[in-house]
Each structure stands twice: as C-alpha cells, then as structure tokens.
Amino acid sequence: MSSDFFDSKENMAPKEREAYYDRRLSEMASIGYVKSKRVRDMFDKRQLNPSDMKTARDLEKLPVISRERLIEIEADDPPFGGFCGSTAEIDRVFTSPGPVYEPHLGEDDPLWARAYYAAGFRKGDIVLNAFSYHMVAAGLTFHEGLRRIGATVVPSGTSSAQLQVQLIRDLDITGYTGTPSFLHSIIKKAEETGHNVKNDFRLRRAAFGAEPLAPSLRELFENDYLIDTYQMYGATEVGDIAYECREKGPWHICEEVIVEIVDPVTGKNVEPGMLGEIVVTRLNNIFFLFRFGTGDLSSITVERCPCGRTSYMLNGIAGRVGDAVKVRGLFIAPSQLKVISNRFTGVRFQLSVFRKENRDFLTLRLEPAGAGLDYNELQKKFEDFFREICTVKIDKVELVKPGTIIEGDKLIVDQRRWE
Ligand SMILES: [Zn+2]
C-alpha cells in the first residue's frame, strides 16, 4: 500500500522538527565554517562562532543575502562567491540570469520529490517535463524529483507546443510539469489540431512551478479538462521551498529548508500570519548559503493541515519585495536593466508586463535620443541585447516621442493581476 507521505519527516511532532532543524543547522554552520571562506569571514566579522548557531532563531545574527547581492558576491569571487568548499565534489553547475552560478546539491537531497508525491504522482506515471534543461537548474532537478518517486519522465523541455501534443498522444502521458501558461498553450494547440483533450488523452495531473497559477486557469484545467493541478514553489538558488498537498490550501514547507519570514528592512523575523520576505536556508553540506532572500512576500501559518503533514505552511506568494520582476518564469532584475541602460546611452525605455490570455506579455516603450537615428536598427539592437541579457523576449515595441518617459521612472512596471 502506498503511503500518503513521502517519508516520516513530514509527520514529525513540532518539538521533534524543531530539534531536527536545530541539529542540521548547527551541522551546516560548523562544516561551513571550516570549508567555506565566505562563511568563515562572515562569522568572524560578526565575532560569531559556528557554535552560536544553535537554533533557527540564531540565523538572525547573519545578514539576508538577496539575489542581487549574490550576483555581486559571485562576480567578485567566481564562480560560487566562496560559499562552496574548494574540495566539494560537484557533479553539475547550473546558471541562471544574472549570472548566478549554482552547484547541484548532491544526490541525497530529495529535491522536488515531496511536492510530486503530495500532488499524487507515483510509479507508473509518465510525466512530460516541460521545464528547460538548458543551463538552468529547472529541467534536471524537477526530472530527478520525479524519478525519485518512481515516475517515468519524458524530458520534452521547451520543445514546441505541437511536439508536446504529439508526445502526450503517442506516449500516453499521464502527467505534466512545467509552467501553467505553457500547458495552456499545449492544450490550445491540441484543440487546434483536432484533439479532444479530455477524451483522447490520459493527461490527468499537473504540477506547476516558476510562475503563479491564476485561479481562473486552475479552474479551466480542472473543470474543462479534468487535469488535477498543484503548485510548487522554489528558487533556483535554494531549490524547492514549499508545495501544495491535496487540500490545496497553504503550501507545506519542505523538510530540507528553514524558512523565515522577515521584515525586509530589519532582517528580523515577523510574527506568524504577518507578511514579510521569504528567506531560505537550505540545509546541506555543499553550498553554504545562509539566509537567501527570495524577494517574495508571504506569511506563515502554524495551523495544522487536514492532510496529516505537520510542517508550517506558506500562505502563497503575495508579491515581490523589490523591483525584480518575473516574466514567464524568468527574472528581470534591476541589475540587468542597468546593464542595458548603460549600453544604450541617452535612450530611455520602460518595460511593462501584463497578463494577456493567461500568458505574460512584455511590452517596451522606447524613446530614442537625438535626430538622424535609424530607429529600426536601434529597435532591433535593443531587442537583441535585451534578450541576450534577460533571456526574455519582448512581445511588442512602441517608439515614443522625446519627453514621454521621465528620468527616474521605473524601468519595469508589473501590471499583472493574479485573479
Ligand atoms: Zn496538507
């Protein structure tokens, strides 16, 4: 008989879980202090000993490290900013825009497996993995999470919707993992090409990551196509963080991470129920990144979930703390926009992202400076460079008259409403 839980950690009594977290955190601090120059410097500078890291609460003694800060640290001391021991055996290195370099966290971490298990994926499932396998951590880490629970994986990555439809049909695919937007495109393509998704396909389950699942889209998948949907939450720097169970309420926090909800200004923990920045420490002995600030806003609920898991839970994502904006699952960070701004001196621009037909739509307003410019050439150069830096494609460009964009205006405006 298959259990409702991935392992017994998910049912730890609160005291037991606390002791487990404390033990693993002290271990990470003492090993990190020896192996990582960055950790040693960070502790020494604050006159801290690894033995001062006794409980999760002690994390407040360390600074929160944002994605922006991590990019700087890694640029100063490539590739891992000294967070990794020089003798660490790393089987893979992933990169994400910034750039951020991340070592793969080893074979014994059940990355994403808890999420897939809670979503009902099992041995016998044939799952289409439509996360990118190219450079970024997504494809391979989600792949291994699925393998760990015994599912068969079809690594379709970012192949065209047409090809994904063919795979779903020919391989009797039972599950999908990827972004909700892409599943929506695949379904539309299937219908365009004469398929009846509900009757012709065995696709009955989907676990989404990298972008929020709009309630309207969830309703469409579940009601019109009988695809049971689940949300997974993580960050490329720290792996999986939380996931939905069959109750589809707040998200269970994974057993391999300590999640703090902090005031982004003070770095101190806020009370359960209060909104703050999600700060994550992944308990591991390879990449000693304490207190990664995700920039996402949420709150913690300490209530028990009817599913039987005893972990604390996150109340979804309330938005972004900073101005970094995620478009189609990819971050556009202020640092990247600055690089672009520096390349095109005198050219003002403003990006807007909004939702159109359940997909992120990115528009650019471009205000060229000076007369005698070849606008078409400028536009093309700008779009190409933008794509190179941010890896996101601009959907529409509008050339505007001088004086339209005011200096100091936001470089990117997020107009999406997740309703
Ligand atoms: Zn639950």
XYZ file of N, CA, C and O in Angstrom, residues 104-204:
404
model
N 24.987 21.916 -8.113
C 23.924 20.955 -7.835
C 24.144 20.419 -6.430
O 25.268 20.208 -6.010
N 23.048 20.226 -5.701
C 23.203 19.966 -4.271
C 23.398 18.496 -3.903
O 23.237 18.118 -2.758
N 23.745 17.675 -4.860
C 24.088 16.300 -4.485
C 22.922 15.355 -4.626
O 21.778 15.753 -4.848
N 23.230 14.102 -4.502
C 22.282 13.051 -4.834
C 21.333 12.712 -3.685
O 20.284 12.126 -3.895
N 21.705 13.055 -2.452
C 20.876 12.587 -1.342
C 19.742 13.545 -0.978
O 18.917 13.253 -0.126
N 19.690 14.699 -1.637
C 18.620 15.653 -1.333
C 17.397 15.332 -2.202
O 17.501 15.288 -3.415
N 16.230 15.105 -1.570
C 15.054 14.729 -2.380
C 14.360 15.928 -3.033
O 13.143 16.051 -3.006
N 15.158 16.814 -3.637
C 14.629 17.998 -4.314
C 13.360 17.703 -5.123
O 13.390 16.867 -6.021
N 12.314 18.389 -4.840
C 11.018 18.353 -5.542
C 10.230 17.061 -5.371
O 9.056 17.006 -5.727
N 10.851 16.020 -4.830
C 10.138 14.742 -4.733
C 8.938 14.847 -3.794
O 7.876 14.278 -4.053
N 9.090 15.606 -2.706
C 7.956 15.761 -1.765
C 6.757 16.393 -2.468
O 5.609 15.998 -2.259
N 7.066 17.387 -3.294
C 5.988 18.095 -3.997
C 5.254 17.155 -4.947
O 4.017 17.113 -4.962
N 6.002 16.396 -5.723
C 5.359 15.489 -6.674
C 4.580 14.398 -5.941
O 3.489 14.010 -6.362
N 5.142 13.943 -4.838
C 4.452 12.894 -4.086
C 3.116 13.433 -3.552
O 2.073 12.792 -3.688
N 3.171 14.623 -2.975
C 1.953 15.224 -2.416
C 0.924 15.512 -3.510
O -0.280 15.513 -3.264
N 1.408 15.742 -4.731
C 0.496 16.013 -5.849
C -0.083 14.726 -6.420
O -0.886 14.760 -7.355
N 0.340 13.598 -5.869
C -0.253 12.326 -6.282
C 0.476 11.611 -7.409
O -0.011 10.611 -7.926
N 1.631 12.120 -7.813
C 2.416 11.401 -8.826
C 2.993 10.142 -8.187
O 3.426 10.171 -7.033
N 3.003 9.053 -8.956
C 3.511 7.778 -8.443
C 4.224 7.019 -9.550
O 4.160 7.392 -10.721
N 4.834 5.911 -9.151
C 5.411 4.968 -10.110
C 4.293 4.558 -11.068
O 3.163 4.324 -10.640
N 4.599 4.490 -12.345
C 3.560 4.162 -13.328
C 3.119 5.397 -14.090
O 2.607 5.296 -15.202
N 3.322 6.574 -13.480
C 3.016 7.814 -14.207
C 4.069 8.052 -15.281
O 5.253 7.739 -15.082
N 3.618 8.602 -16.403
C 4.550 9.026 -17.459
C 4.385 10.529 -17.572
O 3.319 11.025 -17.937
N 5.445 11.245 -17.187
C 5.305 12.688 -16.998
C 6.112 13.475 -18.021
O 7.299 13.219 -18.243
N 5.454 14.436 -18.623
C 6.088 15.360 -19.559
C 6.750 16.464 -18.736
O 6.069 17.197 -18.020
N 8.080 16.561 -18.820
C 8.763 17.627 -18.089
C 9.102 18.757 -19.056
O 10.077 18.704 -19.797
N 8.269 19.796 -19.011
C 8.408 20.909 -19.953
C 9.178 22.084 -19.356
O 9.030 23.229 -19.788
N 9.997 21.803 -18.335
C 10.918 22.834 -17.831
C 12.193 22.768 -18.668
O 12.594 21.699 -19.125
N 12.844 23.909 -18.821
C 14.057 23.953 -19.634
C 15.176 23.124 -19.006
O 15.418 23.190 -17.805
N 15.843 22.358 -19.852
C 17.013 21.587 -19.426
C 18.309 22.319 -19.774
O 19.387 21.812 -19.539
N 18.192 23.468 -20.377
C 19.361 24.171 -20.902
C 19.937 25.147 -19.880
O 19.263 26.107 -19.513
N 21.112 24.891 -19.387
C 21.827 25.756 -18.451
C 21.202 25.838 -17.054
O 21.870 25.651 -16.059
N 19.914 26.127 -16.988
C 19.263 26.377 -15.704
C 19.012 25.076 -14.942
O 19.025 23.992 -15.517
N 18.755 25.221 -13.633
C 18.591 24.045 -12.774
C 17.264 23.323 -13.021
O 17.152 22.125 -12.776
N 16.261 24.068 -13.490
C 14.891 23.546 -13.519
C 14.770 22.130 -14.085
O 14.418 21.194 -13.367
N 15.041 21.964 -15.365
C 14.782 20.690 -16.039
C 15.312 19.487 -15.290
O 14.555 18.568 -14.953
N 16.592 19.498 -14.981
C 17.199 18.316 -14.364
C 16.769 18.105 -12.912
O 16.612 16.971 -12.476
N 16.569 19.167 -12.162
C 16.186 18.957 -10.761
C 14.730 18.485 -10.663
O 14.421 17.597 -9.869
N 13.851 19.037 -11.481
C 12.467 18.528 -11.480
C 12.456 17.076 -11.973
O 11.733 16.226 -11.451
N 13.264 16.809 -12.977
C 13.389 15.455 -13.528
C 13.741 14.461 -12.416
O 13.100 13.418 -12.258
N 14.741 14.819 -11.623
C 15.186 13.884 -10.590
C 14.177 13.743 -9.461
O 14.070 12.675 -8.857
N 13.434 14.802 -9.188
C 12.364 14.700 -8.196
C 11.330 13.665 -8.631
O 10.860 12.849 -7.850
N 11.005 13.711 -9.912
C 10.030 12.750 -10.462
C 10.594 11.334 -10.451
O 9.894 10.369 -10.147
N 11.868 11.202 -10.779
C 12.495 9.874 -10.783
C 12.499 9.287 -9.371
O 12.298 8.101 -9.172
N 12.716 10.153 -8.387
C 12.814 9.673 -7.015
C 11.499 9.059 -6.520
O 11.488 8.203 -5.657
N 10.381 9.526 -7.066
C 9.121 8.922 -6.657
C 8.695 7.834 -7.649
O 7.597 7.292 -7.574
N 9.570 7.508 -8.593
C 9.341 6.340 -9.448
C 8.654 6.605 -10.769
O 8.397 5.679 -11.536
N 8.350 7.881 -11.059
C 7.665 8.182 -12.319
C 8.630 8.091 -13.502
O 9.835 8.259 -13.345
N 8.080 7.817 -14.675
C 8.853 7.858 -15.913
C 8.806 9.289 -16.436
O 7.741 9.907 -16.430
N 9.948 9.818 -16.855
C 9.985 11.215 -17.288
C 10.275 11.321 -18.782
O 11.173 10.649 -19.296
N 9.519 12.172 -19.458
C 9.801 12.496 -20.848
C 10.376 13.912 -20.864
O 9.660 14.880 -20.594
N 11.684 14.041 -21.108
C 12.333 15.365 -20.991
C 12.075 16.245 -22.205
O 12.959 16.513 -22.995
N 10.856 16.707 -22.343
C 10.485 17.452 -23.550
C 10.979 18.893 -23.513
O 11.054 19.548 -24.549
N 11.315 19.387 -22.312
C 11.885 20.736 -22.198
C 11.042 21.782 -22.890
O 9.812 21.768 -22.804
N 11.715 22.678 -23.604
C 10.983 23.789 -24.210
C 10.657 23.529 -25.685
O 10.543 24.463 -26.470
N 10.500 22.261 -26.052
C 10.088 21.949 -27.431
C 8.754 22.624 -27.735
O 8.013 22.982 -26.829
N 8.431 22.725 -29.002
C 7.215 23.439 -29.414
C 5.951 22.777 -28.867
O 5.953 21.573 -28.571
N 4.888 23.558 -28.763
C 3.606 23.028 -28.280
C 3.150 21.872 -29.165
O 2.624 20.869 -28.685
N 3.389 22.009 -30.459
C 2.990 20.971 -31.407
C 3.649 19.628 -31.070
O 2.992 18.584 -31.028
N 4.938 19.683 -30.776
C 5.676 18.462 -30.456
C 5.206 17.886 -29.113
O 5.091 16.671 -28.943
N 4.898 18.768 -28.172
C 4.432 18.307 -26.853
C 3.094 17.574 -26.997
O 2.856 16.560 -26.355
N 2.242 18.086 -27.865
C 0.946 17.439 -28.114
C 1.174 16.029 -28.640
O 0.558 15.058 -28.184
N 2.095 15.928 -29.581
C 2.407 14.631 -30.179
C 2.908 13.649 -29.104
O 2.518 12.478 -29.090
N 3.758 14.141 -28.204
C 4.298 13.284 -27.140
C 3.185 12.825 -26.194
O 3.118 11.662 -25.800
N 2.292 13.749 -25.842
C 1.191 13.410 -24.930
C 0.341 12.297 -25.538
O -0.041 11.336 -24.877
N 0.111 12.417 -26.845
C -0.716 11.436 -27.533
C 0.015 10.106 -27.708
O -0.474 9.048 -27.309
N 1.226 10.160 -28.247
C 1.934 8.921 -28.612
C 2.456 8.148 -27.402
O 2.572 6.930 -27.452
N 2.804 8.866 -26.334
C 3.439 8.188 -25.198
C 2.475 7.958 -24.039
O 2.885 7.555 -22.964
N 1.204 8.227 -24.250
C 0.207 8.045 -23.192
C 0.593 8.770 -21.900
O 0.536 8.212 -20.809
N 1.005 10.012 -22.079
C 1.433 10.842 -20.949
C 0.290 10.964 -19.927
O -0.847 11.235 -20.303
N 0.618 10.771 -18.628
C -0.407 10.900 -17.589
C -0.257 12.188 -16.777
O -1.183 12.602 -16.089
N 0.952 12.782 -16.833
C 1.179 13.975 -16.019
C 2.019 15.007 -16.747
O 2.739 14.689 -17.702
N 1.898 16.261 -16.271
C 2.654 17.365 -16.867
C 3.333 18.124 -15.754
O 2.754 18.334 -14.681
N 4.577 18.545 -16.003
C 5.183 19.507 -15.095
C 5.851 20.589 -15.921
O 6.472 20.316 -16.951
N 5.670 21.840 -15.498
C 6.152 22.993 -16.265
C 5.396 24.215 -15.782
O 4.870 24.221 -14.665
N 5.305 25.231 -16.630
C 4.527 26.402 -16.222
C 3.067 26.209 -16.642
O 2.785 25.523 -17.630
N 2.132 26.831 -15.911
C 0.730 26.749 -16.303
C 0.480 27.379 -17.675
O -0.312 26.864 -18.470
N 1.177 28.481 -17.969
C 0.975 29.147 -19.266
C 1.275 28.197 -20.415
O 0.559 28.169 -21.415
N 2.363 27.434 -20.263
C 2.758 26.552 -21.357
C 1.772 25.397 -21.516
O 1.425 25.030 -22.638
N 1.265 24.874 -20.402
C 0.254 23.817 -20.534
C -0.974 24.351 -21.267
O -1.569 23.675 -22.100
N -1.307 25.594 -20.963
C -2.445 26.212 -21.635
C -2.210 26.293 -23.146
O -3.090 25.953 -23.941
N -0.993 26.694 -23.534
C -0.661 26.756 -24.972
C -0.730 25.368 -25.606
O -1.196 25.225 -26.746
N -0.255 24.369 -24.884
C -0.260 22.999 -25.417
C -1.699 22.535 -25.656
O -2.023 21.959 -26.695
N -2.565 22.824 -24.695
C -3.968 22.423 -24.825
C -4.622 23.116 -26.021
O -5.353 22.500 -26.805
N -4.301 24.411 -26.162
C -4.887 25.149 -27.301
C -4.403 24.549 -28.616
O -5.177 24.381 -29.562
N -3.114 24.223 -28.665
C -2.551 23.610 -29.874
C -3.219 22.268 -30.157
O -3.559 21.941 -31.299
N -3.448 21.487 -29.099
C -4.084 20.180 -29.267
C -5.474 20.341 -29.872
O -5.865 19.605 -30.787
N -6.204 21.328 -29.376
C -7.564 21.545 -29.895
C -7.544 22.037 -31.335
O -8.351 21.585 -32.152
N -6.597 22.933 -31.613
C -6.454 23.426 -32.995
C -6.203 22.287 -33.977
O -6.587 22.353 -35.135
N -5.494 21.264 -33.485
C -5.126 20.170 -34.396
C -6.102 18.994 -34.280
O -5.774 17.858 -34.616
N -7.295 19.303 -33.750
C -8.383 18.334 -33.816
C -8.455 17.308 -32.692
O -9.172 16.312 -32.820
N -7.728 17.536 -31.593
C -7.798 16.573 -30.492
C -8.849 16.992 -29.467
O -9.079 18.172 -29.247
N -9.428 15.991 -28.818
C -10.284 16.260 -27.676
C -9.471 15.900 -26.429
O -9.257 14.726 -26.127
N -8.985 16.939 -25.755
C -8.012 16.746 -24.677
C -8.552 15.834 -23.577
O -7.871 14.944 -23.068
N -9.819 16.033 -23.215
C -10.420 15.266 -22.123
C -10.584 13.794 -22.497
O -10.305 12.911 -21.698
N -11.013 13.545 -23.731
C -11.331 12.163 -24.114
C -10.186 11.403 -24.782
O -10.076 10.193 -24.629
N -9.361 12.126 -25.540
C -8.318 11.429 -26.308
C -7.038 11.195 -25.498
O -6.255 10.319 -25.824
N -6.807 12.009 -24.478
C -5.530 11.943 -23.760
C -5.716 11.335 -22.376
O -6.802 11.380 -21.797
N -4.603 10.790 -21.813
C -4.641 10.267 -20.436
C -4.110 11.293 -19.426
O -3.917 10.965 -18.259
N -3.835 12.492 -19.882
C -3.259 13.536 -19.027
C -4.230 13.936 -17.910
O -5.278 14.509 -18.182
N -3.889 13.597 -16.647
C -4.823 13.842 -15.560
C -4.238 14.608 -14.374
O -4.908 14.828 -13.376
